[in-house]
Coordinates of C-alpha atoms and ligand atoms in Angstrom, one line a residue:
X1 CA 93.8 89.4 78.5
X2 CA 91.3 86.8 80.0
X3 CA 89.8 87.1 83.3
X4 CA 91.3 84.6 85.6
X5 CA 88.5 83.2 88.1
X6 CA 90.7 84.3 90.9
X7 CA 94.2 86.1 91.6
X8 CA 96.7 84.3 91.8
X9 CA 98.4 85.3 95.5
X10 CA 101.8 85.8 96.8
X11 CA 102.6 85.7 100.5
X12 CA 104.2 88.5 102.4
X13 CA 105.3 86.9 105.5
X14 CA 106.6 89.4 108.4
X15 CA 107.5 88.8 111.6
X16 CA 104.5 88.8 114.4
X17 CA 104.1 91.1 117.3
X18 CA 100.6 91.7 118.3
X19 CA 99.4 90.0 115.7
X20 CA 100.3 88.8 112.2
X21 CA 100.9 91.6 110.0
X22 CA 101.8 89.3 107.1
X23 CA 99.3 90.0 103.8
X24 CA 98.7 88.5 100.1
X25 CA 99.5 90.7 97.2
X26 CA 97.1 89.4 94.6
X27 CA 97.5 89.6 91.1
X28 CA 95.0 89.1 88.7
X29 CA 93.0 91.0 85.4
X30 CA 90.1 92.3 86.7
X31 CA 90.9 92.6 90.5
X32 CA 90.6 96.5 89.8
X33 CA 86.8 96.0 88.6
X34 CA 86.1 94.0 92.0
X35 CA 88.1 96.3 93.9
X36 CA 85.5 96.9 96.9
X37 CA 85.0 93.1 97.6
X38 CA 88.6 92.6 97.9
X39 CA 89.1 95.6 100.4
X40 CA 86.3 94.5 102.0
X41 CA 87.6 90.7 102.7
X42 CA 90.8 92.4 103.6
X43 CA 89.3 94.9 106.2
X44 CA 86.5 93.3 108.0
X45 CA 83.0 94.8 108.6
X46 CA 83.6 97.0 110.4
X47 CA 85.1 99.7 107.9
X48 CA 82.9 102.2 107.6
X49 CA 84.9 104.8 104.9
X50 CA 87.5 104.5 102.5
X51 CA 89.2 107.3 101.8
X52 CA 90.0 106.7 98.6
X53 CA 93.7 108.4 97.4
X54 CA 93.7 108.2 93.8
X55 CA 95.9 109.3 91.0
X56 CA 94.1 111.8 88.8
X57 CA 95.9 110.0 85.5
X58 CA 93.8 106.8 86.6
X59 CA 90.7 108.5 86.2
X60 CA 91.3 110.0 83.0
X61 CA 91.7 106.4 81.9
X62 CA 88.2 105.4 82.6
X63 CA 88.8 103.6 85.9
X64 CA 87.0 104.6 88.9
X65 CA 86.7 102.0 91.5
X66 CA 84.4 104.3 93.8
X67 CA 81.0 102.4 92.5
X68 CA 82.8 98.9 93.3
X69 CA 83.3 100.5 96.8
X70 CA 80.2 101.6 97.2
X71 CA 78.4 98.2 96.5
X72 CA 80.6 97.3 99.0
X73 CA 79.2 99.2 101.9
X74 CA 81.5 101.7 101.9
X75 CA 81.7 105.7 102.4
X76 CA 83.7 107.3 99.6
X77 CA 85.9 110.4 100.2
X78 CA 87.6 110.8 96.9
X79 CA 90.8 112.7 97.4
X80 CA 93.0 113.2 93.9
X81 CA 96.6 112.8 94.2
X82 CA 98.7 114.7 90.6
X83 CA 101.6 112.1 90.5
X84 CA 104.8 114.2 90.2
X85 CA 107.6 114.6 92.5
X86 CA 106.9 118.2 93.4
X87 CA 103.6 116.6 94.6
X88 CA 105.2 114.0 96.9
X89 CA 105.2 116.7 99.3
X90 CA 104.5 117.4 103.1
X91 CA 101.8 120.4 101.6
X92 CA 100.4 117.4 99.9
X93 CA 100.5 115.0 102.6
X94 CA 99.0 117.6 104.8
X95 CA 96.0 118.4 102.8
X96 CA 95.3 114.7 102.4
X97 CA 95.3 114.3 106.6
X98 CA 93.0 117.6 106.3
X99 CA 90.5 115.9 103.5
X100 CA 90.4 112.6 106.3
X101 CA 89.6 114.6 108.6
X102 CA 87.1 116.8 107.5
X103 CA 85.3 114.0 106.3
X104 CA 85.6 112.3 109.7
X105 CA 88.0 109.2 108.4
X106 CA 87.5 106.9 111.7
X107 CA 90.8 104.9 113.0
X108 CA 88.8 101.6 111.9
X109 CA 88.2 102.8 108.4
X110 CA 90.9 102.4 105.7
X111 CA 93.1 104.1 103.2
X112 CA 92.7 102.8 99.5
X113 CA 95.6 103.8 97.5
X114 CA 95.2 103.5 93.3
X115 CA 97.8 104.9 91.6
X116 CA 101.8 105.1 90.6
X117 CA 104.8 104.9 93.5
X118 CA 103.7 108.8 94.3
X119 CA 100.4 108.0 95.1
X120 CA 101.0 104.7 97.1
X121 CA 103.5 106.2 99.1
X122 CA 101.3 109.5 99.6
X123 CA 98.2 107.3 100.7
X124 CA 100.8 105.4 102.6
X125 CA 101.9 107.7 104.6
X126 CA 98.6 109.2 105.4
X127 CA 98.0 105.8 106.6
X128 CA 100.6 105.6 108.7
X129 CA 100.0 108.8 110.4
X130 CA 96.5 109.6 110.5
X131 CA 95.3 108.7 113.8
X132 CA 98.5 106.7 114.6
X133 CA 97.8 104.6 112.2
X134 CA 95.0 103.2 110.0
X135 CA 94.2 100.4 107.3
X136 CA 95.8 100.8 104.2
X137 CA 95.4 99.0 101.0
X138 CA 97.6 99.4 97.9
X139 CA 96.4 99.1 94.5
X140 CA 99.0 100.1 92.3
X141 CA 98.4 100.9 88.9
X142 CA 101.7 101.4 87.1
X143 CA 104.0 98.4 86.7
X144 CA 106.9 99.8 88.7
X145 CA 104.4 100.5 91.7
X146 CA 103.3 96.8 90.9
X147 CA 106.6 94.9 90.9
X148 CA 108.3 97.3 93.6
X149 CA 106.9 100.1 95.2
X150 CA 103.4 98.9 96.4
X151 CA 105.1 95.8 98.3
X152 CA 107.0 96.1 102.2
X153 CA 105.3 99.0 103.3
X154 CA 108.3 101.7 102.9
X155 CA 106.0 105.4 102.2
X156 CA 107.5 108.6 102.4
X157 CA 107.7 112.5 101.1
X158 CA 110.0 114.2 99.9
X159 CA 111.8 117.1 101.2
X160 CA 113.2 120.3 99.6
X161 CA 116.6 121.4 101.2
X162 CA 119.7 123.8 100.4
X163 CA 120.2 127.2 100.9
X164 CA 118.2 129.7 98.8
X165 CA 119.3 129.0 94.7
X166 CA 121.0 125.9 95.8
X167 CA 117.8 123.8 96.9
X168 CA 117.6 120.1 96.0
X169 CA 114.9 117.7 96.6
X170 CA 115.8 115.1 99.4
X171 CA 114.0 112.3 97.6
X172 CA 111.9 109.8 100.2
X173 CA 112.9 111.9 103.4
X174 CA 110.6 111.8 105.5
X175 CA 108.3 108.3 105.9
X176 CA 107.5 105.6 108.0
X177 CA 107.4 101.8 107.2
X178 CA 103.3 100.8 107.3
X179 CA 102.8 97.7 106.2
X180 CA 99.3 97.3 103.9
X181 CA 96.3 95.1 104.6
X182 CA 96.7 93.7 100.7
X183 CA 98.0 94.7 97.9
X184 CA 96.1 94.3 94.4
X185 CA 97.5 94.5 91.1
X186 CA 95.4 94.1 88.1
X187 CA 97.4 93.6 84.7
X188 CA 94.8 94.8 82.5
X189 CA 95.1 98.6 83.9
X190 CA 98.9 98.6 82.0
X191 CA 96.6 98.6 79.0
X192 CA 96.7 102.4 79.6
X193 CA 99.5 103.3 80.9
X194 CA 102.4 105.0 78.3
X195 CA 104.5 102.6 77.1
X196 CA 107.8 104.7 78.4
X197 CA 106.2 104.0 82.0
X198 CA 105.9 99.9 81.0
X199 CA 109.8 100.2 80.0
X200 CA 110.5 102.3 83.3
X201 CA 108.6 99.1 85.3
X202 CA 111.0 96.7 83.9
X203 CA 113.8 98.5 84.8
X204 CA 113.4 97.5 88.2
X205 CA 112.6 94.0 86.9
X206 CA 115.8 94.4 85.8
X207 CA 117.3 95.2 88.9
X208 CA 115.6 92.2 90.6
X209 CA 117.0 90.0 88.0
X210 CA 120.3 91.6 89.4
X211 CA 119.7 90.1 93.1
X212 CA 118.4 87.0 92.4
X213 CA 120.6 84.7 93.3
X214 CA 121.7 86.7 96.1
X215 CA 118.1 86.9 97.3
X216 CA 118.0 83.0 97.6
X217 CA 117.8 79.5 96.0
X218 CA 114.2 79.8 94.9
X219 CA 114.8 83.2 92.8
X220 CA 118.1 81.9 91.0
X221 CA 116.1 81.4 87.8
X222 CA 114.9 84.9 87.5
X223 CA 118.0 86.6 85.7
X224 CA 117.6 83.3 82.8
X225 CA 113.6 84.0 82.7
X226 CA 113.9 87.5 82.8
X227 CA 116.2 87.5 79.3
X228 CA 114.1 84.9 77.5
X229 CA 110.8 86.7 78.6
X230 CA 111.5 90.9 79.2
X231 CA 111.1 91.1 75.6
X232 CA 108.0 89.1 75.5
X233 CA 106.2 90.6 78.9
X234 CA 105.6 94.2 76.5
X235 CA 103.2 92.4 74.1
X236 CA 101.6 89.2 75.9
X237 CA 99.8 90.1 79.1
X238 CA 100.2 86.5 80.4
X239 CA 103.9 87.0 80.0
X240 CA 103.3 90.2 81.6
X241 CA 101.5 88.9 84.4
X242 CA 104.0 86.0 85.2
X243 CA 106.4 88.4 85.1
X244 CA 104.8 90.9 87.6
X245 CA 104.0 87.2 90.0
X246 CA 108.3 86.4 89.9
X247 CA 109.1 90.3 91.1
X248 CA 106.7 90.5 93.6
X249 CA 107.9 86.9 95.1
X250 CA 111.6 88.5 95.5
X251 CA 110.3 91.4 96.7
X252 CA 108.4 89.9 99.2
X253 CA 111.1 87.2 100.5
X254 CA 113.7 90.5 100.9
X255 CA 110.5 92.1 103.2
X256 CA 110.1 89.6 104.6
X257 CA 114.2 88.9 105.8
X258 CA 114.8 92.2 106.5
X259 CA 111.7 94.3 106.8
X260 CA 113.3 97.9 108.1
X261 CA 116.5 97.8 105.8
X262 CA 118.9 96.8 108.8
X263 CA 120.3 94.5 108.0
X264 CA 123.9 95.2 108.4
X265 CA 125.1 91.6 106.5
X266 CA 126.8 93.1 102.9
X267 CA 125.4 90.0 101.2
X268 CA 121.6 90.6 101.7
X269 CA 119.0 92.1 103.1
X270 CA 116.7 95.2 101.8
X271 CA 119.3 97.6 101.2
X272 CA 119.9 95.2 97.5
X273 CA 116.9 96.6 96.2
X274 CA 118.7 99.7 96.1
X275 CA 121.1 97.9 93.6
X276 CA 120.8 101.2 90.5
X277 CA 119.5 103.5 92.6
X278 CA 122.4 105.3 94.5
X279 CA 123.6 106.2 90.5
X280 CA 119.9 106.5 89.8
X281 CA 119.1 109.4 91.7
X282 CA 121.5 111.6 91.0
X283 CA 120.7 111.4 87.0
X284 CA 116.6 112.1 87.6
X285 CA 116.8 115.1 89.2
X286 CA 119.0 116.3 86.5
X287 CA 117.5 118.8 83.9
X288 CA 119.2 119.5 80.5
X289 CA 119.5 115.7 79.6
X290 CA 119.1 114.4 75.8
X291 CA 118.8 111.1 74.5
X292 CA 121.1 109.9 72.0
X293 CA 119.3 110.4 69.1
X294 CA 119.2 114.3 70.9
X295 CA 115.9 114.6 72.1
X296 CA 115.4 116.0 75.4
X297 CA 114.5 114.0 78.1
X298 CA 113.6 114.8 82.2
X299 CA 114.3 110.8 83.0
X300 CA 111.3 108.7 84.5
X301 CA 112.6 107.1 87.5
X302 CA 112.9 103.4 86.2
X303 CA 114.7 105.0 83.5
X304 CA 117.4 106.8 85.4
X305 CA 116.8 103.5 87.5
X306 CA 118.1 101.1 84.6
X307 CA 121.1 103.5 83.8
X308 CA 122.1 103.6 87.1
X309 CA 122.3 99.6 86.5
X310 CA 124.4 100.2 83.7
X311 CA 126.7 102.4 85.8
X312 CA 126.8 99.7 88.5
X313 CA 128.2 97.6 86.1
X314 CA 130.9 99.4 84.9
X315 CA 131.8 100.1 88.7
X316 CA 131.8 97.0 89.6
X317 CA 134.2 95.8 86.7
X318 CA 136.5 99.1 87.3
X319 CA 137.2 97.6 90.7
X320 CA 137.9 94.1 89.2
X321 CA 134.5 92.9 91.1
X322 CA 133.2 91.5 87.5
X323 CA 134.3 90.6 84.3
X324 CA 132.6 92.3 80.8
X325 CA 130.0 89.3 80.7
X326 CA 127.5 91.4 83.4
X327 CA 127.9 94.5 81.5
X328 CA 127.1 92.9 78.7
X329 CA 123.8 91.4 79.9
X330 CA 122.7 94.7 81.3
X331 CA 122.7 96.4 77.8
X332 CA 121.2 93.3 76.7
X333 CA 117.9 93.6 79.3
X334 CA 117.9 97.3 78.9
X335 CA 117.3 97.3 75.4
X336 CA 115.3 94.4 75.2
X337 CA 112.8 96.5 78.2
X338 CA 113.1 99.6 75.5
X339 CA 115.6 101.6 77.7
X340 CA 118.6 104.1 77.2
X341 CA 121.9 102.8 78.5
X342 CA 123.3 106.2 77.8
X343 CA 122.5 110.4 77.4
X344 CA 124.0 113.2 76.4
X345 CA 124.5 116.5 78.7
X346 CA 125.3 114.9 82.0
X347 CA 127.3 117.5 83.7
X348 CA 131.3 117.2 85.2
X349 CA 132.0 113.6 86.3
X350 CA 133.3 114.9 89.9
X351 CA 129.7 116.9 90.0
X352 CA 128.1 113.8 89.5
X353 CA 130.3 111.7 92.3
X354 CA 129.7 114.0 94.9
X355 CA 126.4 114.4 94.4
X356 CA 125.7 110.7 95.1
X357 CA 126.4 112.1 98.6
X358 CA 123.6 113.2 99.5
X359 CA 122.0 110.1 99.0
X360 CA 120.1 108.9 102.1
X361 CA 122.3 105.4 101.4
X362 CA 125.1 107.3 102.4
X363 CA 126.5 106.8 106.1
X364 CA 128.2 108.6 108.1
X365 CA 129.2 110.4 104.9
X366 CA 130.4 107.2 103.0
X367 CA 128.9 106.6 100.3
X368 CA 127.1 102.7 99.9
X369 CA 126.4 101.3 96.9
X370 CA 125.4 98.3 95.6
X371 CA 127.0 96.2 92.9
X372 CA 126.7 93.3 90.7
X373 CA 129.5 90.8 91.8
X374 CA 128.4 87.9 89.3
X375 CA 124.7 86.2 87.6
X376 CA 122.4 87.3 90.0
X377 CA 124.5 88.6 92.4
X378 CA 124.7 91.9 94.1
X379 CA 126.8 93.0 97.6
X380 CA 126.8 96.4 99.4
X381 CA 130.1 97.9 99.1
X382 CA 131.3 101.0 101.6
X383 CA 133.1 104.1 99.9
X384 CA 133.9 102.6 96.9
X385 CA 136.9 104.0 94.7
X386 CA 135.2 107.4 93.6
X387 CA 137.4 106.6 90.6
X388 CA 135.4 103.7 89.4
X389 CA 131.9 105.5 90.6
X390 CA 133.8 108.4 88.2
X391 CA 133.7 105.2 85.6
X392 CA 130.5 104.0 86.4
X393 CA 129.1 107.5 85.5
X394 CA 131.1 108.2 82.0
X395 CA 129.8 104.9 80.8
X396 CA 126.6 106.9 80.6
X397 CA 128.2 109.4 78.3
X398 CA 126.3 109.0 75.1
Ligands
LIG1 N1 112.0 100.0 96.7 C1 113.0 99.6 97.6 C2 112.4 99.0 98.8 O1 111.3 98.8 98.9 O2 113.2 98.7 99.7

């Protein structure tokens, strides 16, 4: 991939209130190597220390943006984040706040987060609590962390819960919304990362392709680019990089509407994001999975992600919301982004419905999920017929 002479930069634009808190996410091969200028022209002078929360798989790959902070004028403390779910934990967050401290992190000094979802949403959320609050700066380094995660500021732990032998882990239970100084996303670092972790990143491509049009006007194309050019985006990094530049743009117009996910409107707002993900849960957690060809699998997140788009699609045409033609571009996206659309060994149907209760989506004790209701389009819809979420699940059934 050539070295562009500068990102290319998408706005996030959020609501004032002392000041603006609206940043660039910039996107450009290389921005990884020049990581300690661009913190540095995000933060100000006055920075003293980064502490710098970084994803131990990064490292292993040869990158190691602590010189590039350093010629910067900044204090390193290196603090190693192992990316797993188990690790998105409070002992985790805890020990990072302890690390800040100890090395005397100052409230004008700033978080840089380089890593996957886990770490950005670790070094997040030390952010956001250390000292009430402090700088952050994402850096994400897997695609899904670069098209999703690392923009609109949501970070948060999760939380193990149930009575001894019955304990499941509340996924994202405990976070607060911090917002980041600027995001930067280098292509080039997707070099290195597995290619089952590129197809997991499209999945929420995928998804955004999904909202679109229910996003607004300017993102009505994306579904039509996104199946000439998902294919393509796996072996041409400028394809790749376009692709990345679209998804962020959504994501950022959906922050931007509807920063804390309150909108109530069932047309819009945050909450679409979650359009796969209500399904999607449920099926990562769950162990004893195989993929069709029988090889056991524990699903990525994007990858229980893009079949709980599939699921969503049966749903919605169970309850006469679509007709076959959405269903049939799912599969189409999936397996063009290298995805299952179904397993093997997912347990009882009903197990699987009311399990998608404990869902933080879930209000009051009604299940919400979102589903496709044309091209592009996607709408909340309260306690659907567990019948056609029963559907939506057994079109998994591989
Ligand atoms: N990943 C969903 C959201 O940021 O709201």
């Amino acid at each position: 991939m050539r070295q562009p002479a500068e990102p290319v930069r998408v706005r996030v634009r959020l609501p004032a209130s002392s000041h603006d808190r609206s940043y660039d996410a910039a996107i450009g091969a290389g921005v990884l190597e020049s990581l300690g200028a661009h913190v540095r022209e995000a933060v100000g002078l006055a920075a003293r220390r980064t502490a710098l929360i970084i994803d131990t798989g990064v490292r292993a790959h040869g990158h190691d943006p602590t010189g590039s902070l350093r010629a910067s004028g900044f204090e390193v403390i290196v603090l190693p984040v192992t990316p797993t779910e188990r690790d998105k934990s409070i002992d985790t967050l805890a020990s990072l706040l302890r690390g800040m401290a100890q090395a005397m992190v100052e409230r004008g000094d700033v978080v840089v987060a380089v890593g996957g979802g886990v770490t950005g949403d670790l070094g997040g959320l030390a952010a956001g609590l250390y000292r009430r609050g402090i700088a952050v700066v994402q850096c994400p380094t897997t695609l899904l962390a670069m098209v999703d995660a690392a923009v609109g500021g949501k970070t948060a732990v999760n939380l193990p819960v149930g009575p001894p032998g019955g304990e499941y882990l509340l996924k994202n239970a405990v976070g607060v919304f911090h917002q980041p100084r600027v995001v930067l996303i280098d292509p080039n670092v997707l070099s290195t990362l597995p290619p089952r972790h590129v197809g997991a990143g499209l999945a929420e491509c995928i998804k955004h392709a999904m909202i679109g049009a229910s996003v607004g006007p300017g993102h009505a194309d994306l579904l039509g680019w996104t199946r000439a050019n998902l294919a393509a985006a796996r072996r041409d990094g400028h394809v790749m990089a376009e692709l990345i530049r679209r998804n962020v743009a959504l994501k950022a117009e959906v922050v931007a509407r509807d920063e804390h996910e309150q909108a109530d409107d069932e047309t819009g707002g945050r909450a679409l994001l979650n359009l796969g993900h209500t399904f999607g849960h449920v099926l990562e957690v769950l162990p004893g999975l195989s993929m069709p060809d029988g090889r056991p699998v524990m699903l990525l997140h994007g990858e229980a992600v893009g079949l709980g788009l599939r699921a969503a699609a049966v749903t919605a045409q169970a309850l006469g919301m679509t007709g076959a033609t959405g269903l049939a571009i799912v599969d189409e996206l999936l397996e063009a982004a290298g995805l299952p659309s179904q397993v093997r060994g997912l347990p009882d149907t009903s197990a699987l419905v009311a399990a998608m209760a404990h869902d933080k989506k879930a209000r009051g004790g009604a299940i919400r999920v979102i589903l496709p209701t044309g091209p592009g389009q996607a709408r909340v819809v309260a306690s659907p017929d567990p019948a056609a979420l029963a559907a939506g699940f057994d079109g998994l059934r591989g």
